[in-house]
XYZ file of C-alpha atoms in Angstrom:
434
model
C -0.072 0.040 0.032
C 0.828 3.315 -0.192
C 1.437 4.658 2.266
C 2.921 2.029 5.384
C 5.638 3.142 6.154
C 4.302 5.999 7.573
C 1.055 4.189 9.054
C 3.982 2.049 11.284
C 5.635 5.084 12.095
C 2.414 6.627 13.140
C 1.659 3.910 15.209
C 4.845 4.357 16.933
C 5.136 8.235 17.990
C 2.156 7.723 19.348
C 2.272 5.003 20.871
C 4.194 5.706 23.694
C 4.654 4.609 27.184
C 3.736 7.701 29.647
C 3.143 7.561 33.927
C 0.457 9.080 34.772
C -1.843 12.652 33.443
C 0.201 13.330 30.335
C -0.734 17.196 30.691
C 1.451 17.477 34.483
C 3.310 14.919 33.615
C 3.810 17.606 30.388
C 4.778 19.870 33.339
C 6.871 17.722 35.001
C 9.169 16.843 31.612
C 9.690 21.067 31.308
C 10.606 21.677 34.542
C 12.720 19.039 35.322
C 14.250 19.730 32.199
C 14.556 23.816 33.249
C 16.673 22.546 36.924
C 18.897 19.788 34.623
C 19.392 22.843 32.399
C 20.067 24.688 35.079
C 22.401 22.643 37.097
C 21.664 22.578 40.529
C 17.957 22.944 42.051
C 16.273 26.434 41.595
C 15.056 28.829 43.977
C 12.275 30.361 42.150
C 10.394 29.410 39.644
C 7.318 30.796 37.729
C 5.299 28.183 34.825
C 3.225 30.094 32.690
C 0.085 27.504 30.537
C -1.730 27.780 29.022
C -5.794 28.014 29.884
C -6.444 24.356 29.171
C -3.095 22.963 30.793
C -4.292 24.817 33.545
C -7.292 22.942 32.975
C -6.060 19.472 33.146
C -4.186 20.089 35.280
C -6.215 21.552 37.794
C -7.965 18.841 39.288
C -5.784 14.999 38.612
C -3.245 13.393 41.024
C -0.297 13.423 39.779
C 1.617 10.281 40.867
C 4.776 9.207 42.874
C 4.232 12.257 45.217
C 1.759 11.175 47.693
C -1.566 12.399 45.748
C -0.099 16.257 45.363
C -2.694 18.037 42.522
C -2.008 21.179 40.048
C 0.720 22.675 38.477
C 2.976 23.622 41.192
C 3.042 20.389 42.803
C 4.083 18.491 39.411
C 6.539 21.502 39.379
C 8.035 20.624 42.589
C 8.045 16.155 41.221
C 10.336 17.427 38.257
C 12.674 20.083 39.796
C 13.336 17.693 42.660
C 13.346 13.904 41.209
C 12.225 14.223 37.805
C 14.586 12.519 34.756
C 14.628 14.559 31.970
C 15.958 12.058 30.010
C 12.554 9.997 30.906
C 10.329 12.123 28.860
C 6.966 11.277 29.522
C 8.450 8.509 32.653
C 10.121 11.973 34.342
C 8.502 11.025 37.723
C 9.115 6.724 37.290
C 12.002 6.044 39.074
C 10.807 8.814 42.355
C 11.189 6.702 46.276
C 9.580 7.664 48.902
C 12.514 9.958 50.275
C 11.877 12.237 47.566
C 8.594 12.455 47.652
C 9.009 13.840 51.498
C 11.779 16.322 49.025
C 8.693 17.513 46.885
C 6.533 18.302 49.172
C 9.488 19.886 51.224
C 9.993 22.219 48.387
C 6.855 22.808 47.195
C 6.189 24.596 50.400
C 9.536 26.231 50.925
C 9.605 27.645 47.327
C 8.809 30.580 45.186
C 6.560 28.716 42.387
C 4.015 31.387 40.684
C 1.465 30.421 38.407
C 0.866 32.434 35.316
C -1.374 31.697 32.417
C 0.878 32.270 29.043
C 0.163 35.437 27.678
C 0.377 33.715 24.107
C -2.474 32.107 22.078
C -0.988 28.407 22.029
C -3.397 25.612 23.048
C -1.134 23.870 24.043
C 1.963 26.175 26.168
C 4.581 24.806 29.204
C 7.406 27.715 30.341
C 9.094 26.788 33.299
C 11.773 29.452 33.829
C 13.869 28.795 37.035
C 15.878 30.905 39.313
C 19.398 30.490 41.652
C 20.461 33.052 43.422
C 24.477 32.769 44.529
C 26.857 35.007 46.140
C 29.818 35.663 44.181
C 33.074 36.361 45.650
C 34.373 38.646 43.615
C 32.124 40.806 43.307
C 30.968 40.527 46.609
C 30.356 44.285 46.321
C 27.227 44.220 43.677
C 25.323 41.709 46.008
C 23.773 38.332 44.889
C 24.244 36.915 40.916
C 20.747 35.236 39.348
C 21.186 32.092 37.605
C 18.308 31.247 35.227
C 17.409 28.492 33.303
C 14.125 29.083 30.429
C 12.371 25.836 28.908
C 9.148 26.266 26.812
C 7.399 23.435 25.678
C 4.782 24.124 22.991
C 1.960 21.991 20.622
C 2.471 18.399 22.159
C 3.895 16.510 24.956
C 7.428 16.621 24.238
C 8.141 18.975 21.607
C 10.840 21.100 23.473
C 10.793 24.612 21.195
C 13.065 26.907 23.512
C 16.008 26.323 26.480
C 18.364 28.923 27.754
C 20.445 29.488 29.876
C 21.842 32.488 31.371
C 20.114 34.748 28.158
C 21.756 32.962 26.165
C 19.971 30.411 23.618
C 21.225 26.823 23.885
C 17.921 26.157 21.601
C 15.003 27.291 19.319
C 12.994 26.581 16.925
C 9.409 27.166 15.399
C 6.247 25.534 15.996
C 4.006 24.552 13.678
C 0.982 22.413 14.122
C 1.092 19.935 11.098
C 5.634 20.049 10.755
C 6.016 19.293 14.184
C 4.018 16.092 14.835
C 5.887 13.707 13.183
C 4.410 11.780 10.348
C 2.582 13.618 8.518
C -1.868 12.574 9.921
C -3.117 14.321 6.960
C -1.963 11.290 5.467
C -4.834 8.604 7.399
C -7.852 7.929 5.797
C -10.451 5.195 7.342
C -10.113 3.206 3.625
C -6.570 2.720 3.683
C -6.420 2.217 7.430
C -8.531 -0.732 6.378
C -6.329 -1.303 3.971
C -3.643 -0.894 6.308
C -4.676 -3.351 8.988
C -5.694 -6.461 6.135
C -1.681 -6.188 4.942
C 0.141 -5.225 7.792
C 3.644 -7.414 9.062
C 2.824 -8.122 12.370
C 6.660 -8.342 13.133
C 6.514 -4.588 12.232
C 3.493 -3.705 15.408
C 4.331 -6.231 17.724
C 6.687 -4.353 20.622
C 4.069 -1.225 20.052
C 1.532 -3.099 20.630
C 2.217 -6.053 22.347
C 3.736 -2.568 24.833
C -0.035 -1.365 24.530
C -2.093 -4.892 25.498
C 0.755 -5.374 28.176
C 0.537 -2.322 30.053
C -3.029 -0.912 29.417
C -5.037 -4.495 30.772
C -2.376 -3.877 34.500
C -3.613 -0.929 34.644
C -7.114 -1.648 34.062
C -6.670 -4.907 36.533
C -5.526 -2.064 39.457
C -7.931 -0.216 38.533
C -10.877 -2.811 39.349
C -8.267 -4.868 42.558
C -8.244 -1.346 44.092
C -9.709 1.098 45.656
C -8.920 4.570 42.781
C -11.303 7.103 42.210
C -15.127 7.215 41.945
C -14.365 3.057 41.512
C -16.301 3.621 37.771
C -14.638 -0.043 36.951
C -15.821 -1.499 39.356
C -19.543 0.175 39.897
C -20.006 -0.820 36.254
C -19.621 -4.525 36.790
C -21.126 -4.790 40.300
C -24.310 -3.386 38.462
C -23.970 -5.031 35.102
C -22.364 -8.275 35.280
C -19.506 -9.367 33.322
C -21.314 -10.010 29.989
C -18.836 -8.980 27.197
C -21.003 -5.288 25.974
C -20.634 -4.787 30.263
C -17.127 -5.436 30.162
C -15.401 -3.620 27.659
C -17.039 -0.038 29.462
C -15.315 -1.521 32.793
C -12.076 -2.684 31.686
C -11.849 1.493 30.263
C -13.094 2.836 33.257
C -10.491 1.689 35.660
C -7.905 1.993 33.965
C -9.103 5.309 33.911
C -10.011 5.393 37.942
C -6.941 3.756 38.884
C -4.077 7.012 36.595
C -6.984 9.956 37.462
C -6.086 9.262 41.628
C -2.245 9.143 40.305
C -1.361 5.582 39.915
C 2.055 4.224 39.931
C 1.720 2.183 36.345
C 2.012 3.579 33.370
C -0.367 3.165 29.799
C 0.169 2.646 26.551
C -1.014 6.526 25.174
C -2.438 7.858 21.574
C -3.073 11.206 20.905
C -0.934 12.102 23.867
C -3.489 11.155 26.321
C -3.129 7.924 28.287
C -6.958 7.870 28.851
C -7.390 8.021 25.184
C -4.712 5.604 24.782
C -6.911 3.071 27.392
C -10.529 3.718 25.779
C -9.287 2.909 22.295
C -7.273 -0.233 23.762
C -8.869 -2.170 26.342
C -12.193 -2.736 24.982
C -10.889 -4.163 21.969
C -8.431 -6.703 24.230
C -11.359 -7.451 25.972
C -13.232 -8.378 22.799
C -10.293 -10.261 20.954
C -10.352 -12.573 24.900
C -13.615 -13.341 24.516
C -13.942 -13.998 20.655
C -11.129 -16.191 21.440
C -8.496 -14.563 18.797
C -5.862 -14.849 18.183
C -3.201 -12.315 18.392
C -2.753 -12.455 14.101
C -6.446 -11.402 14.934
C -5.786 -8.613 17.369
C -3.356 -6.638 16.952
C -5.175 -6.072 13.164
C -8.036 -4.902 15.034
C -5.977 -2.697 17.346
C -4.323 -0.922 14.270
C -7.732 -0.544 13.012
C -8.967 1.099 16.659
C -5.642 3.301 17.283
C -5.363 4.683 13.803
C -9.508 5.560 13.631
C -7.684 6.916 16.980
C -6.097 9.195 15.464
C -7.263 10.127 12.686
C -10.700 11.323 14.192
C -7.723 13.491 16.881
C -5.737 14.836 14.196
C -8.836 17.907 12.628
C -10.096 18.258 17.300
C -6.361 18.490 17.916
C -4.393 17.629 21.021
C -6.483 19.837 23.751
C -10.447 21.583 23.869
C -13.241 21.110 24.392
C -14.355 18.462 22.891
C -13.745 14.890 25.200
C -11.119 12.589 23.398
C -12.297 9.652 24.663
C -15.011 10.505 22.494
C -13.429 9.423 19.711
C -11.735 7.071 21.503
C -14.877 5.645 21.591
C -15.142 5.960 18.565
C -11.918 4.232 17.674
C -12.824 0.876 19.776
C -15.877 0.475 18.012
C -13.788 0.051 14.931
C -11.611 -1.570 16.025
C -14.910 -3.972 17.633
C -16.267 -3.781 14.314
C -13.875 -4.852 12.616
C -12.722 -8.111 15.065
C -15.338 -9.347 14.148
C -15.402 -9.437 10.476
C -16.031 -5.909 8.998
C -14.289 -4.406 5.679
C -14.154 -0.984 4.698
C -17.822 0.115 4.656
C -18.355 -2.217 7.842
C -16.566 0.457 10.311
C -17.007 3.358 8.514
C -20.838 2.634 9.208
C -19.249 1.830 12.957
C -17.249 5.304 13.185
C -20.377 7.596 11.526
C -22.934 6.040 13.814
C -19.991 6.276 16.794
C -19.677 10.029 15.403
C -23.870 10.490 15.834
C -24.274 9.124 18.434
C -21.538 10.583 21.298
C -19.707 14.451 20.313
C -20.434 17.077 21.675
C -18.913 15.505 25.610
C -17.304 18.448 26.929
C -13.687 18.066 27.935
C -13.381 20.136 31.689
C -9.976 18.652 32.889
C -8.611 15.723 33.862
C -10.166 14.415 36.525
C -12.407 11.343 38.005
C -14.964 11.601 36.562
C -13.231 11.064 32.848
C -13.786 7.674 33.842
C -17.433 7.904 33.385
C -16.605 9.135 30.770
C -15.267 7.184 29.025
C -17.379 4.009 30.211
C -20.029 6.011 27.492
C -17.608 6.743 25.027
C -16.922 2.897 24.881
C -20.819 2.500 25.201
C -21.340 4.810 22.123
C -18.484 3.040 20.479
C -20.273 -0.501 21.474
C -23.630 1.108 20.245
C -22.113 2.078 16.836
C -20.269 -1.905 16.228
C -24.531 -3.434 17.194
C -25.815 -1.298 15.069
C -24.240 -2.527 11.669
C -24.340 -5.683 13.283
C -28.216 -5.208 12.738
C -28.073 -2.823 9.093
C -28.684 0.740 10.797
C -27.172 3.423 10.010
C -27.451 7.519 10.281
C -27.480 9.263 6.788
C -25.727 12.632 6.092
C -28.353 14.868 7.071
C -28.747 13.557 10.544
C -27.228 16.941 12.499
C -23.843 17.033 11.267
C -23.332 14.187 10.166
C -23.390 13.845 6.077
C -22.148 11.319 3.412
C -18.945 9.392 3.309
C -16.867 9.545 6.692
C -14.158 11.302 6.095
C -16.247 13.985 5.132
C -18.608 13.403 8.325
C -14.649 13.606 10.440
C -14.048 16.416 8.677
C -17.157 17.800 9.963
C -15.928 17.056 13.937
C -12.410 18.703 13.507
C -14.215 21.736 12.695
C -16.542 21.367 15.866
C -13.469 20.631 18.278
C -11.491 23.659 17.184
C -13.259 25.581 16.102
C -17.582 25.011 16.940
C -16.695 24.795 20.414
C -13.797 27.397 21.404
C -16.440 29.285 23.214
C -17.482 26.494 25.471
C -13.615 25.512 26.392
C -13.427 29.529 27.297
C -17.011 29.184 29.900
C -15.362 26.404 31.085
C -11.848 27.916 31.585
C -13.974 30.727 33.490
C -16.439 27.842 35.477
C -12.482 26.339 36.505
C -9.684 28.816 36.864
C -11.095 32.482 35.902
C -13.952 31.922 39.534
C -12.217 29.858 41.146
C -14.867 27.356 41.446
């Protein structure tokens, strides 16, 4: 097929491990890199963050911090104990002693947070300062060493590193060229063709890691007392049938992750919740069907790539709940797993889009697990509609003729139509201090 290598590259670029909600982890990564650049622990830190970053970090637990929440906590964790080389696993090696040091640092050092003056939806800048006495210029008093690091666009896209006014790195950010392999090549027809023909060995490592990591955190979410325990409640209330189990496992992974579970997940489109939503329902259905490893891998390729395709137009952060797109991806993967071809997968996607689009994103927190359950429900209903020969047609609301045109509409809805919704949500959460 024409874009075979690019599709492999997209999966490898997107399906990477991360520990904790990726927005606070990105803050911690930026802070760890600032500390590394400075060469010492700063005694003053200023963080400029875009409104969507503030929204997504406000209410979620930062892993390995003893339950701390917020940008200040993520910044302190990154500075005190973060491994800048580990990127989205920056906090993975924190020890119990580090947790105490993070708490002490957080309460003894000024960490100032302000909204970024720039227009980027995803923007984090950390300015780390350290005062020091220069014995050779005693009469001039204290000098200040300063490091500045900025991330724009997506979680590990470092565009600026400066130390004491010297520029060590400066990149111009362009949304369409800084995401790695061109995502505009994605289409549902070619996604299905890719899944039909891909060499399993080309994707084995990345997809097996997704299966292992995401199942492990889902099982922990069901085993422990995490968040609102949505996954456990679903099983208790509605039983162990595969239709419910698929929702419960996806929700349980989010229960654990949003509440600071230290297990890593494999993300999709920059989000652990989307990584779990696009994969876990497909894995559960494959187990129930006793599908082969090859069948599961091909279905996961469909679910992951469909999610990435939808999210490309929506953007990394918006007022549109990304789990909705991942629920559509899961539905597409399950339809494919059950023998669906291109038209069947396309109808499932359109059905799912029509059911759940419009669910808002009001930041990362415990209720994300319930939203994931709803998103998976929409994906599964889309599958059931296909199985029963039912579909939504062009002219039904935002659905238009052709799956690609409907996906394009979703991108416009999320990135343009919901801007005011996003501003209103942020105002409710942040500006009015509710």
